[in-house]
Structures are given as C-alpha cells and as structure tokens.
C-alpha cells in the first residue's frame, strides 16, 4: 500500500522529508515557506529528489536515533552494508546562539564489505518551474535555474563529483558525506567537519529530549510527537507551522489540497498548553509573543492565520506545471483561507491571553497592552457573535451559525472575565457576565437538537460535528452532564467508522468527506475517557497509534478503508492531540512525580 512513509528532519528554520528508502523528496530552502528545492513528493517525474540507489538485493530499514531528529536508513546485502544518517544541523554555539544553517547533511557510514550505490542528485529549485543547470565548480556542484526566478543550491562531498552527476555506480570504500547548502560555504567541507556537525546535532537533540517531561504511559509516542512539534517551530519568530508541506490531498484524486506552511491562530492555545506542560516554557512564551505581536491595532481585523514571520497577505497561487501528489491537482502555494471570517478566532485569542496571565510572569506594560486587547476583543465579540461565519473547517461557501464558533465566542467572554478578576479590573465585569450568559443560553437553546439528542454542527441542523466534543474541554459543560454524554454517544453513532472519526458527514463545498480527520479521532477518544469509558478509550487510542507510519508520524487525515495517511504531513495538530490524549491517560502524573509517590509510600 502506498503511504506517507516519510520521516522529517529539520532545524527550526526549514525541514525535509526522507522516504522509507532514503530519498529526500521534499525540501524548501532557506525557510519553511520558501520555494521547494526537492518536490518529487508533488511530481514524481519532474519535482526533483536526492537519493542513494542500490540494487534490489539490499534490505532497507529506517528509524530515528532514539530521542533525536536524526534519521538512520540502513542498507544491507551480501556484498556489504552501510547507513545514511540524515539531519539538518542544529546546536548551540559558544555565545549561546543557535547554529541552524539552511542545509542538509548526509553522513554515509560504511558498516561492512564493499556496498555499491548510485547517487541520484536532482535538485529542481523554484518548485521545478524553470530548467536547472548542474555544474561541477571548484570544490562543489552548483545547481541553478537559467530562466525566470533565479535560485541555486550547492552540494559538497568527498565522493567524485562527476560520478555523482553522471549517476555512475560507486563502491563505498570508506565513510562519505554530502552537505547540500542553500549558500556557498566559506570553510572547506570535509568528512571530519560533517561528522562534527552530526555529533553536535545529536547532542543538541538528546539535551532537548532530556528536558522534556516524561509521563507514566506512552512516553515514546509523546516524545516523538514533541520532537516533531519542535521541528515545526520557526525559531526566528516563534511561530508553529500547521505542517511542513503543501497540497498533499485529503483524498486521492480530489481537490482538497492546501498549503499548510503557515501558522493558524486556532492551534495557538493547544500549542502553548501542551508545550508548557512538556517543560519547554521558553518555546511556549516565544510562540505566545508571536501571537501577541501580530494582534492588530484597535479596530483592525484579526486574521485566522499568518505567515511564519507574521505576514498578513497569503495570496493563493496554483502551480499548474506540477502533477500533484499521485496526480491530485491542484498544487497550491499560499492559502486563501486567510481572508475568511471565523468567529472562533476571538475565543482562541482570549484563551491564549488568559494562559499568558496564568502561566507566565507579566510586566505592568505587558498587562496594560493585554488588557487593552482583552477589552477590544470582547467589544468585537459583542458586535459579531450573532453573525454567521465559515466555521472551524473553513468552508468556502455559505456562512452559517456554527456551534463551535458560538462556543468560542462564549470562551472569549468567559476568559476576559477571568482576566479581569485576576488583575482586579471589575468595572466591565457585570456587563460581560450578562453577555456570557446571553451567549450560553443561545447555544444551550439553539445548538441542541432534541430529536438527535446532541449538540449539532450549526443551529437548526441535524448533522453531527466532531468539534462539539470540545465543549467540555473549553469549560462550557461538565463531562458528566447528560447533554454532553448524549452528544458523545450520538457523535460516535454517526461519525465513528472502524475506530476513526469523520469531522462531519454532511456535504460541503467539495461533496461528502471520505477520509478521517486525525485530530477528531483523538478528540473522540479524549471525550470517551472523560465520560468514564476509559477502557474503550485506551483500546481505540492504541488502535489509532497503529495507523501512524513506520516512524510514528501522523498526517492530517487517514483513509477509512486502507488506513493510509493523507493530507499535509507531518501535522502539528495531530501530534498535539496525541500528546494531550496520552498525558490525560497518565492523569497528568509525570514519571518524576510517580517516583516521588513510590518513595513516600515506602
């Protein structure tokens, strides 16, 4: 079965995807949102890749080095064996700043015998739109476009450059290296330097993992997800990407193909909550500061998503020259959803600000700025909460009164009240509490469908929606409330299929959804656990984990029938939900706390 059998390597500046057989099929340089250098993922024939090709006699195995983001692909045959250690350099320099160049290092380690391979090095800068010339220069191979937008990339190695370009068979007689850099290197690139980069990067990830909170259960899965989230973080601004790719389809052959190399505000509250609880408070603070910095001035519109440097204009373009993943067109860059009106953004924003007050220290200046934003947000909610919108799933047609959007408007006012109480600013609270009650009653009366016995997707609808499962998470309703239990049970009956969840089943802009939205399955498992069906929840969780790829990674979607991964990859939201679910199963108890309890017991 075809699948997204890829691992991700990265250095918090950019990333690359390495296939199960060791081919780099996706990489954008110098940054996450730059044009692709390798895009075989989106065009098998013309996209470009970087592979070491062996005969079929070789057995290939792949894994992450434990507690790191270094991928090891091992090749073994009677004539010999070797492994590729793939990574993007990241480590701290002596002055405390991080070293994260726009480059990929491939250390080729001879294990035994005299293995043979051909190097298939075919970079196609600028999304393969223009012809690329590859030439051997003084100590490197330079690849660059000759028409249109100019772009280039440099390859350094201790193997013969002509053999590489001509794809001749190479017999590995000693360790080798490749450094593919977006910039021409100033220092000579040697085997020793490449392995030094490897050791420093290896140490960096081990140290990072050591600082990550351990829990009673599912530590391996939690740490792999945490390491993946770290790689999807853009260090310069603190932004967290939704995914590393663009245009991987939700369903093969359909047009639900979007660019996810941006930062959605909706993901922010979960990122901050989860990352903080994992012990990486500075990362959470930096992301929170990114959110605060992009909040517009009074009266301006807040977008649902931004570029990784806070860009507001994310104009969507279609790359007609690329065939698409398994011929699923179109291939897009940019994302027109940034223009959408989604009322849930206000609740997400206020949840983020509330977490700032609860989790982190604040200066007087910072408090005053956040309080101004809080007051302005409540004013905006009061003016807009009764209006329909596009909803959490960013439907591109008719606006509706979506339950989730109304819920998040309630969250916005609720968190504003809590902030006011924290800082003893009470003048507005009476009115805000009245507004909170008004929104609550509106949801209670209009989102509930008596016939269906559940909260439904939008007012007057009989359709179920997985997002209503979050009503308990946000504090709107208690887990043991009969209405919530009935909503969970109705959602299970309607949307659960072979252990996987539809986000909804009613037709949208493109017809009826035909794949499972991964995060919705985690939401459902969490809701089951909270209403007391713990054994069933854990069984479903273990089943869901088995659908990850060979390296424990998840994309946005899973096909109901084949269980193959679909959609953009790896998906931050999926891994955030995995961590949250796994830590809930541990009761929030860390390994350290469990050890202390054990010692005290005796």
Coordinates of C-alpha atoms in Angstrom, one line a residue:
X1 CA 0.0 0.0 0.0
X2 CA 1.2 3.5 -0.9
X3 CA 1.6 5.7 2.2
X4 CA 3.3 8.8 3.5
X5 CA 6.3 6.6 4.6
X6 CA 8.5 9.6 5.3
X7 CA 10.5 10.9 8.2
X8 CA 11.0 14.6 8.8
X9 CA 14.4 16.2 9.6
X10 CA 14.7 19.9 10.4
X11 CA 16.4 22.6 12.4
X12 CA 13.6 25.1 13.3
X13 CA 14.4 27.0 10.1
X14 CA 13.3 24.6 7.4
X15 CA 12.8 20.9 7.1
X16 CA 13.0 18.0 4.6
X17 CA 11.2 14.7 4.2
X18 CA 13.2 11.5 3.8
X19 CA 11.5 8.5 2.3
X20 CA 11.5 5.0 3.7
X21 CA 14.2 4.1 1.2
X22 CA 16.3 7.1 1.9
X23 CA 15.3 9.5 -0.8
X24 CA 14.9 13.2 0.1
X25 CA 11.7 14.0 -1.8
X26 CA 10.7 17.3 -0.2
X27 CA 12.7 20.3 1.0
X28 CA 12.1 24.1 0.9
X29 CA 15.1 26.3 1.4
X30 CA 16.2 28.6 3.0
X31 CA 12.9 28.6 5.1
X32 CA 9.8 26.5 5.6
X33 CA 7.8 28.7 3.3
X34 CA 10.4 29.1 0.6
X35 CA 10.1 27.5 -2.9
X36 CA 10.9 23.8 -2.9
X37 CA 14.4 22.6 -3.9
X38 CA 13.1 19.0 -4.0
X39 CA 9.4 18.4 -4.8
X40 CA 9.3 14.8 -6.0
X41 CA 6.5 14.4 -3.4
X42 CA 4.3 16.6 -5.7
X43 CA 5.6 15.5 -9.1
X44 CA 7.2 12.1 -9.2
X45 CA 8.8 12.7 -12.6
X46 CA 9.9 16.4 -12.6
X47 CA 9.9 17.5 -8.9
X48 CA 13.5 16.6 -8.0
X49 CA 15.0 14.5 -5.3
X50 CA 18.2 13.3 -3.7
X51 CA 18.6 9.5 -3.4
X52 CA 21.3 6.8 -3.0
X53 CA 20.0 4.0 -5.2
X54 CA 21.0 0.4 -4.5
X55 CA 20.1 -2.9 -6.2
X56 CA 17.1 -4.8 -5.1
X57 CA 19.4 -7.2 -3.2
X58 CA 19.6 -4.7 -0.4
X59 CA 17.4 -4.9 2.6
X60 CA 16.5 -1.4 3.8
X61 CA 15.5 -0.4 7.4
X62 CA 14.9 3.0 8.8
X63 CA 14.5 4.6 12.2
X64 CA 15.1 7.8 14.2
X65 CA 18.1 7.6 16.5
X66 CA 16.3 7.5 19.9
X67 CA 15.4 10.9 21.4
X68 CA 16.7 12.8 18.3
X69 CA 15.5 14.1 14.9
X70 CA 18.3 12.3 13.1
X71 CA 17.1 9.6 10.7
X72 CA 19.1 6.5 10.0
X73 CA 18.5 4.5 6.9
X74 CA 20.4 1.1 6.8
X75 CA 21.2 -0.8 3.6
X76 CA 22.3 -4.4 4.0
X77 CA 23.3 -7.0 1.3
X78 CA 25.8 -9.8 1.0
X79 CA 28.3 -7.5 -0.8
X80 CA 28.3 -5.1 2.1
X81 CA 26.2 -2.7 4.2
X82 CA 26.1 1.0 5.1
X83 CA 23.8 3.6 6.6
X84 CA 22.8 7.1 5.9
X85 CA 22.4 9.5 8.9
X86 CA 20.3 12.4 7.7
X87 CA 19.9 15.6 9.6
X88 CA 19.7 19.4 9.4
X89 CA 22.4 20.9 11.7
X90 CA 21.2 22.5 14.9
X91 CA 23.2 23.2 18.0
X92 CA 24.2 26.0 20.3
X93 CA 27.4 28.0 19.7
X94 CA 29.8 29.2 22.4
X95 CA 27.9 32.5 22.6
X96 CA 24.7 30.8 23.4
X97 CA 23.1 31.4 20.0
X98 CA 21.9 28.6 17.8
X99 CA 23.6 27.3 14.7
X100 CA 20.9 26.3 12.2
X101 CA 22.2 26.8 8.6
X102 CA 20.0 26.2 5.5
X103 CA 21.5 22.9 4.7
X104 CA 21.1 19.1 4.8
X105 CA 23.9 16.8 5.9
X106 CA 24.0 13.2 4.9
X107 CA 26.7 11.1 6.7
X108 CA 27.3 7.8 4.8
X109 CA 28.7 5.3 7.3
X110 CA 30.4 2.1 5.9
X111 CA 29.4 -0.8 8.1
X112 CA 30.8 -3.8 6.3
X113 CA 32.1 -5.1 2.9
X114 CA 32.1 -3.0 -0.2
X115 CA 28.5 -1.9 -0.8
X116 CA 27.5 -0.2 -4.1
X117 CA 25.1 2.6 -4.9
X118 CA 24.3 5.3 -7.4
X119 CA 23.8 8.9 -6.3
X120 CA 20.6 10.4 -7.8
X121 CA 21.1 14.1 -7.1
X122 CA 18.4 16.1 -9.0
X123 CA 17.6 19.4 -7.3
X124 CA 14.9 21.5 -9.0
X125 CA 14.9 24.9 -7.4
X126 CA 11.9 27.3 -7.6
X127 CA 9.4 24.4 -7.4
X128 CA 10.8 22.9 -10.6
X129 CA 9.2 25.6 -12.7
X130 CA 12.4 26.5 -14.6
X131 CA 15.1 24.4 -16.2
X132 CA 18.0 23.7 -13.8
X133 CA 21.7 23.5 -14.7
X134 CA 24.1 21.4 -12.7
X135 CA 27.8 22.0 -13.0
X136 CA 31.0 21.0 -11.2
X137 CA 32.8 24.0 -9.8
X138 CA 35.9 24.4 -7.7
X139 CA 35.1 22.0 -4.8
X140 CA 31.3 21.7 -5.2
X141 CA 28.4 21.1 -7.6
X142 CA 26.3 24.2 -8.2
X143 CA 22.7 23.8 -9.4
X144 CA 20.8 26.9 -10.5
X145 CA 17.9 28.0 -12.7
X146 CA 18.6 29.6 -16.0
X147 CA 15.3 31.4 -16.7
X148 CA 12.6 33.1 -14.7
X149 CA 13.2 33.4 -10.9
X150 CA 16.8 32.7 -10.1
X151 CA 17.6 30.2 -7.4
X152 CA 20.6 28.0 -6.6
X153 CA 21.9 25.3 -4.3
X154 CA 25.4 23.9 -3.6
X155 CA 26.5 20.3 -2.9
X156 CA 29.7 19.3 -1.2
X157 CA 31.1 15.7 -0.9
X158 CA 34.2 13.6 -0.6
X159 CA 32.9 11.4 -3.5
X160 CA 33.8 12.2 -7.1
X161 CA 31.5 14.9 -8.4
X162 CA 31.5 13.7 -12.0
X163 CA 30.4 10.2 -10.7
X164 CA 27.6 11.9 -8.8
X165 CA 26.4 14.0 -11.8
X166 CA 26.6 11.1 -14.2
X167 CA 24.9 8.7 -11.7
X168 CA 27.7 6.2 -12.0
X169 CA 27.9 3.2 -9.7
X170 CA 30.1 4.0 -6.7
X171 CA 31.7 1.4 -4.4
X172 CA 31.9 2.7 -0.9
X173 CA 35.4 2.1 0.5
X174 CA 35.2 4.4 3.5
X175 CA 32.8 6.8 5.2
X176 CA 31.4 9.5 3.0
X177 CA 29.4 12.7 3.4
X178 CA 27.2 15.1 1.5
X179 CA 26.4 18.7 2.5
X180 CA 23.7 20.3 0.5
X181 CA 23.6 24.0 1.3
X182 CA 21.5 26.9 0.1
X183 CA 24.5 29.1 0.5
X184 CA 28.0 28.7 -0.8
X185 CA 30.2 27.6 2.1
X186 CA 33.2 29.7 3.2
X187 CA 35.0 26.9 5.1
X188 CA 36.2 23.7 3.4
X189 CA 33.7 20.9 3.8
X190 CA 35.4 17.7 5.0
X191 CA 34.3 14.3 6.4
X192 CA 35.5 15.4 9.8
X193 CA 33.5 18.6 9.7
X194 CA 30.4 16.7 8.6
X195 CA 30.7 14.2 11.5
X196 CA 31.4 17.0 13.9
X197 CA 28.1 18.6 12.8
X198 CA 26.5 15.2 13.4
X199 CA 27.8 14.9 16.9
X200 CA 26.8 18.4 17.9
X201 CA 23.3 18.0 16.4
X202 CA 23.0 14.6 18.1
X203 CA 23.9 16.1 21.5
X204 CA 21.5 19.0 21.0
X205 CA 18.5 16.7 20.5
X206 CA 19.5 14.5 23.4
X207 CA 19.7 17.5 25.7
X208 CA 16.3 18.8 24.4
X209 CA 14.7 15.4 25.0
X210 CA 16.2 15.2 28.5
X211 CA 14.4 18.5 29.3
X212 CA 11.0 17.1 28.1
X213 CA 8.6 16.0 30.8
X214 CA 8.1 12.2 31.0
X215 CA 4.8 10.6 31.8
X216 CA 3.6 7.3 33.2
X217 CA 2.4 6.0 29.9
X218 CA 3.2 6.4 26.2
X219 CA 6.5 8.2 26.7
X220 CA 7.9 7.1 23.3
X221 CA 4.9 8.4 21.4
X222 CA 4.8 11.6 23.4
X223 CA 8.5 12.4 22.9
X224 CA 8.4 11.6 19.1
X225 CA 5.4 14.0 18.8
X226 CA 7.2 16.6 20.9
X227 CA 10.3 16.4 18.7
X228 CA 8.2 16.7 15.6
X229 CA 6.5 19.8 17.0
X230 CA 9.9 21.3 17.8
X231 CA 10.9 20.8 14.1
X232 CA 7.7 22.6 13.0
X233 CA 8.7 25.6 15.1
X234 CA 10.2 28.6 13.2
X235 CA 12.8 29.8 15.7
X236 CA 13.2 33.3 14.3
X237 CA 9.6 34.3 15.2
X238 CA 8.4 31.6 17.4
X239 CA 5.6 30.6 15.0
X240 CA 4.5 27.0 14.8
X241 CA 3.5 25.7 11.4
X242 CA 0.4 23.6 10.8
X243 CA 2.6 21.2 8.6
X244 CA 5.8 21.1 6.6
X245 CA 4.1 20.5 3.2
X246 CA 1.7 21.9 0.7
X247 CA -1.0 20.3 -1.4
X248 CA -1.0 16.7 0.0
X249 CA -4.6 15.8 -0.7
X250 CA -7.2 14.8 1.9
X251 CA -8.5 12.3 -0.6
X252 CA -6.5 11.0 -3.6
X253 CA -7.7 12.5 -6.9
X254 CA -9.7 15.2 -5.2
X255 CA -9.1 19.0 -5.0
X256 CA -8.9 19.4 -1.2
X257 CA -5.3 20.4 -1.4
X258 CA -4.0 23.3 0.7
X259 CA -0.7 24.9 1.7
X260 CA -0.2 24.3 5.4
X261 CA 3.2 26.0 5.8
X262 CA 1.6 28.8 7.8
X263 CA 0.6 29.5 11.4
X264 CA -3.0 29.1 12.4
X265 CA -4.1 31.1 15.4
X266 CA -6.5 28.3 16.2
X267 CA -3.6 26.0 17.1
X268 CA -2.1 28.5 19.4
X269 CA -3.8 27.7 22.7
X270 CA -3.1 24.0 22.4
X271 CA 0.5 24.6 21.4
X272 CA 1.1 26.8 24.4
X273 CA -0.7 24.5 26.8
X274 CA 1.0 21.3 25.6
X275 CA 4.5 22.7 25.1
X276 CA 4.4 24.4 28.5
X277 CA 3.4 21.1 30.2
X278 CA 6.2 19.3 28.4
X279 CA 8.6 21.6 30.2
X280 CA 9.6 23.8 27.2
X281 CA 8.3 27.1 28.7
X282 CA 10.6 29.4 26.7
X283 CA 9.3 28.0 23.4
X284 CA 5.7 28.4 24.6
X285 CA 6.4 32.0 25.6
X286 CA 8.1 32.8 22.3
X287 CA 5.1 31.5 20.4
X288 CA 2.7 33.4 22.6
X289 CA 4.8 36.6 22.0
X290 CA 4.4 35.9 18.2
X291 CA 0.7 35.8 18.7
X292 CA 0.6 39.0 20.7
X293 CA 2.9 40.8 18.2
X294 CA 0.5 40.1 15.3
X295 CA -2.6 41.2 17.1
X296 CA -3.7 44.3 15.1
X297 CA -4.3 47.8 16.5
X298 CA -7.7 48.8 17.8
X299 CA -10.4 48.3 15.3
X300 CA -8.3 46.3 12.8
X301 CA -9.3 42.8 11.7
X302 CA -7.7 39.7 13.3
X303 CA -6.8 37.0 10.7
X304 CA -7.3 33.3 11.3
X305 CA -3.7 32.6 10.1
X306 CA -0.4 34.3 9.3
X307 CA 2.9 33.7 7.6
X308 CA 5.8 32.4 9.7
X309 CA 7.1 35.9 10.1
X310 CA 3.7 37.4 10.7
X311 CA 2.9 38.1 7.1
X312 CA -0.8 39.0 6.5
X313 CA -1.0 38.6 2.8
X314 CA -1.0 34.8 1.9
X315 CA -2.4 35.1 -1.6
X316 CA -3.1 31.7 -3.1
X317 CA -1.4 30.6 -6.4
X318 CA -1.7 27.4 -8.4
X319 CA 1.4 25.7 -9.8
X320 CA 0.0 24.1 -12.9
X321 CA 3.3 22.6 -14.0
X322 CA 3.3 20.1 -11.1
X323 CA 1.4 16.9 -11.5
X324 CA 0.4 16.8 -7.8
X325 CA 0.7 14.0 -5.2
X326 CA -0.5 10.9 -7.1
X327 CA -1.9 13.3 -9.8
X328 CA -4.1 15.1 -7.2
X329 CA -4.3 18.6 -8.5
X330 CA -4.1 21.5 -7.9
X331 CA -0.8 22.2 -6.3
X332 CA -1.1 25.5 -4.3
X333 CA 1.1 27.9 -2.6
X334 CA -0.5 30.5 -0.3
X335 CA -3.9 29.9 1.3
X336 CA -7.0 32.0 0.5
X337 CA -8.5 31.0 3.9
X338 CA -6.6 33.9 5.5
X339 CA -9.4 36.1 4.1
X340 CA -12.2 34.2 5.8
X341 CA -14.3 35.4 8.7
X342 CA -14.2 32.9 11.5
X343 CA -15.7 34.0 14.8
X344 CA -14.0 31.2 16.8
X345 CA -10.7 33.2 16.4
X346 CA -11.8 35.5 19.3
X347 CA -12.1 32.7 21.8
X348 CA -8.7 31.2 20.7
X349 CA -7.1 34.7 21.2
X350 CA -8.6 35.2 24.6
X351 CA -7.6 31.6 25.7
X352 CA -4.0 32.4 24.7
X353 CA -4.0 35.7 26.6
X354 CA -5.6 34.1 29.6
X355 CA -2.8 31.4 29.6
X356 CA -0.3 34.3 29.4
X357 CA -1.7 35.6 32.7
X358 CA -1.9 32.2 34.4
X359 CA 1.3 30.6 33.2
X360 CA 3.9 33.4 32.8
X361 CA 5.1 36.5 34.6
X362 CA 3.9 39.8 33.2
X363 CA 5.3 43.4 33.4
X364 CA 3.0 46.3 34.0
X365 CA 3.4 47.5 30.4
X366 CA 2.6 44.0 29.2
X367 CA -0.5 43.7 31.4
X368 CA -1.8 47.1 30.1
X369 CA -1.3 46.0 26.5
X370 CA -3.1 42.7 27.1
X371 CA -5.9 44.3 29.0
X372 CA -6.5 46.7 26.1
X373 CA -6.6 43.7 23.7
X374 CA -9.0 41.9 26.0
X375 CA -11.4 44.8 26.2
X376 CA -11.3 45.3 22.4
X377 CA -11.9 41.6 21.8
X378 CA -15.0 41.5 24.0
X379 CA -16.3 44.6 22.2
X380 CA -15.7 42.8 18.8
X381 CA -17.4 39.6 20.1
X382 CA -20.4 41.6 21.3
X383 CA -20.8 43.1 17.8
X384 CA -20.2 39.9 15.9
X385 CA -21.2 36.8 17.8
X386 CA -24.7 36.7 16.4
X387 CA -23.5 36.7 12.8
X388 CA -22.8 33.5 10.8
X389 CA -19.3 32.6 9.6
X390 CA -17.2 29.9 7.8
X391 CA -16.6 27.9 10.9
X392 CA -13.6 25.8 12.1
X393 CA -13.5 23.7 8.9
X394 CA -13.1 26.8 6.7
X395 CA -16.0 26.1 4.4
X396 CA -15.7 28.3 1.3
X397 CA -19.4 28.7 0.6
X398 CA -22.4 29.6 2.7
X399 CA -21.9 31.2 6.1
X400 CA -23.8 29.5 9.0
X401 CA -24.3 29.8 12.7
X402 CA -21.8 27.1 13.6
X403 CA -22.0 25.8 17.2
X404 CA -18.2 25.7 17.6
X405 CA -17.9 29.4 16.6
X406 CA -20.6 30.3 19.1
X407 CA -18.8 28.2 21.7
X408 CA -15.6 30.1 21.2
X409 CA -17.4 33.5 21.4
X410 CA -18.6 32.3 24.8
X411 CA -15.0 31.3 25.6
X412 CA -13.7 34.8 24.7
X413 CA -16.0 36.5 27.1
X414 CA -15.5 33.9 29.8
X415 CA -11.7 34.2 29.7
X416 CA -12.0 38.0 29.6
X417 CA -14.0 37.9 32.8
X418 CA -11.4 35.6 34.4
X419 CA -8.6 38.0 33.4
X420 CA -10.5 41.0 34.8
X421 CA -10.8 39.1 38.1
X422 CA -7.1 38.3 38.1
X423 CA -6.0 41.9 37.7
X424 CA -8.9 43.4 39.7
X425 CA -10.4 45.3 36.8
X426 CA -14.0 44.9 37.6
X427 CA -15.8 47.8 36.0
X428 CA -16.9 45.9 32.9
X429 CA -17.5 42.5 34.6
X430 CA -21.2 42.9 35.3
X431 CA -21.9 43.6 31.7
X432 CA -19.5 40.9 30.4
X433 CA -21.2 38.3 32.7
X434 CA -24.6 39.2 31.2
X435 CA -23.1 38.8 27.7
X436 CA -21.6 35.5 28.7
X437 CA -25.0 34.3 30.0
X438 CA -26.7 35.5 26.8
X439 CA -24.3 33.6 24.6
X440 CA -24.5 30.5 26.8
X441 CA -28.3 30.5 26.7
X442 CA -28.3 31.0 22.9
X443 CA -26.0 27.9 22.4
X444 CA -27.9 25.9 25.0
X445 CA -31.3 26.5 23.3
X446 CA -30.3 26.7 19.6
X447 CA -27.4 24.3 19.2
X448 CA -29.1 21.4 20.9
X449 CA -31.3 19.2 18.7
X450 CA -33.9 17.4 20.8
X451 CA -34.6 14.9 18.0
X452 CA -31.0 13.9 17.6
X453 CA -30.3 14.3 21.3
X454 CA -27.0 16.1 20.7
X455 CA -25.4 19.4 20.1
X456 CA -25.1 19.6 16.3
X457 CA -22.9 21.3 13.7
X458 CA -24.9 24.5 13.4
X459 CA -28.2 26.0 14.6
X460 CA -31.2 24.1 13.2
X461 CA -29.1 21.3 11.8
X462 CA -29.4 17.5 12.4
X463 CA -25.8 17.0 11.3
X464 CA -23.2 15.9 13.9
X465 CA -19.7 17.6 14.1
X466 CA -16.7 16.4 16.0
X467 CA -15.8 19.9 17.1
X468 CA -18.8 19.8 19.5
X469 CA -16.8 17.3 21.5
X470 CA -14.6 20.2 22.6
X471 CA -17.4 21.8 24.6
X472 CA -16.2 20.1 27.7
X473 CA -12.6 21.0 27.1
X474 CA -13.4 24.7 27.0
X475 CA -15.4 24.6 30.2
X476 CA -18.8 25.2 28.6
X477 CA -20.2 21.9 30.0
X478 CA -19.2 19.3 32.5
X479 CA -18.1 15.8 31.4
X480 CA -20.9 14.1 33.4
X481 CA -23.6 16.5 32.1
X482 CA -26.3 14.3 30.4
X483 CA -26.3 16.6 27.3
X484 CA -22.5 16.1 26.9
X485 CA -22.7 12.3 27.4
X486 CA -25.5 12.1 24.8
X487 CA -23.6 14.3 22.4
X488 CA -20.5 12.0 22.7
X489 CA -22.7 8.9 22.2
X490 CA -24.6 10.4 19.2
X491 CA -21.3 11.5 17.6
X492 CA -20.0 8.0 18.0
X493 CA -23.0 6.5 16.3
X494 CA -23.0 9.0 13.4
X495 CA -19.3 9.8 12.8
X496 CA -17.2 6.8 14.1
X497 CA -16.2 4.3 11.4
X498 CA -13.9 1.4 12.3
X499 CA -12.2 3.4 15.1
X500 CA -11.8 6.6 13.1
X501 CA -13.9 9.8 13.1
X502 CA -15.4 11.9 10.4
X503 CA -15.2 15.5 11.3
X504 CA -18.7 15.7 9.7
X505 CA -20.6 13.7 7.1
X506 CA -22.8 16.2 5.5
X507 CA -21.8 17.5 2.1
X508 CA -19.5 20.6 1.9
X509 CA -18.1 22.6 -0.9
X510 CA -16.5 19.5 -2.5
X511 CA -19.0 16.8 -1.7
X512 CA -19.1 14.3 1.2
X513 CA -15.8 13.9 3.1
X514 CA -14.3 10.5 2.5
X515 CA -11.3 10.4 4.9
X516 CA -10.9 10.7 8.7
X517 CA -9.6 13.9 10.2
X518 CA -6.9 12.6 12.5
X519 CA -7.3 15.1 15.3
X520 CA -11.1 14.3 15.5
X521 CA -10.3 10.7 16.4
X522 CA -8.1 12.0 19.3
X523 CA -10.9 14.4 20.4
X524 CA -13.4 11.5 20.5
X525 CA -11.0 9.2 22.4
X526 CA -10.5 12.1 24.9
X527 CA -14.2 12.6 25.3
X528 CA -14.8 8.9 25.9
X529 CA -12.1 8.9 28.6
X530 CA -13.7 11.9 30.3
X531 CA -17.2 10.5 30.4
X532 CA -15.9 7.4 32.1
X533 CA -15.5 4.9 29.2
X534 CA -11.7 4.6 29.9
X535 CA -11.1 1.0 28.8
X536 CA -12.8 1.7 25.5
X537 CA -10.9 4.9 25.0
X538 CA -7.5 3.3 25.6
X539 CA -8.3 0.5 23.2
X540 CA -9.2 3.0 20.5
X541 CA -6.1 5.0 21.2
X542 CA -3.8 2.0 20.8
X543 CA -5.6 1.2 17.5
X544 CA -5.2 4.8 16.3
X545 CA -1.5 4.8 17.2
X546 CA -1.0 1.7 15.0
X547 CA -2.1 3.8 12.0
X548 CA 1.0 6.1 12.2
X549 CA 3.7 5.5 9.7
X550 CA 6.8 3.4 10.4
X551 CA 8.4 6.3 12.3
X552 CA 5.4 7.1 14.5
X553 CA 4.3 10.2 12.4
X554 CA 0.8 11.3 11.5
X555 CA -0.5 13.5 8.8
X556 CA -3.8 15.4 8.7
X557 CA -6.1 12.6 7.6
X558 CA -6.4 8.8 7.5
X559 CA -8.3 6.8 4.8
X560 CA -11.1 4.9 6.4
X561 CA -10.7 1.8 4.2
X562 CA -6.9 1.4 3.7
X563 CA -5.7 3.3 6.8
X564 CA -3.2 5.1 4.7
X565 CA -2.1 8.6 5.8
X566 CA -3.4 11.5 3.7
X567 CA -3.2 15.3 3.9
X568 CA -0.3 17.5 4.8
X569 CA 2.5 16.0 6.8
X570 CA 3.5 15.8 9.5
X571 CA 0.6 17.6 11.0
X572 CA 1.2 19.6 14.2
X573 CA -2.4 19.5 15.3
X574 CA -2.5 15.7 15.1
X575 CA 0.6 15.4 17.3
X576 CA -0.6 18.0 19.7
X577 CA -3.8 16.0 20.2
X578 CA -1.8 12.8 20.6
X579 CA 0.3 14.3 23.4
X580 CA -2.8 15.7 25.1
X581 CA -4.6 12.4 25.0
X582 CA -1.6 10.4 26.2
X583 CA -1.0 12.8 29.1
X584 CA -4.7 12.6 30.1
X585 CA -4.3 8.8 30.3
X586 CA -1.5 9.3 32.7
X587 CA -3.7 11.6 34.8
X588 CA -1.2 14.3 34.2
X589 CA 1.2 12.4 36.5
X590 CA 4.8 12.6 35.4
X591 CA 7.4 9.8 35.9
X592 CA 9.2 12.0 38.4
X593 CA 6.0 12.6 40.4
X594 CA 5.2 8.9 40.3
X595 CA 8.7 8.1 41.6
X596 CA 8.3 10.5 44.5
X597 CA 4.9 8.9 45.4
X598 CA 6.6 5.5 45.3
X599 CA 9.4 6.6 47.6
X600 CA 6.9 8.3 50.0
X601 CA 4.8 5.1 50.1
X602 CA 7.8 3.1 51.5

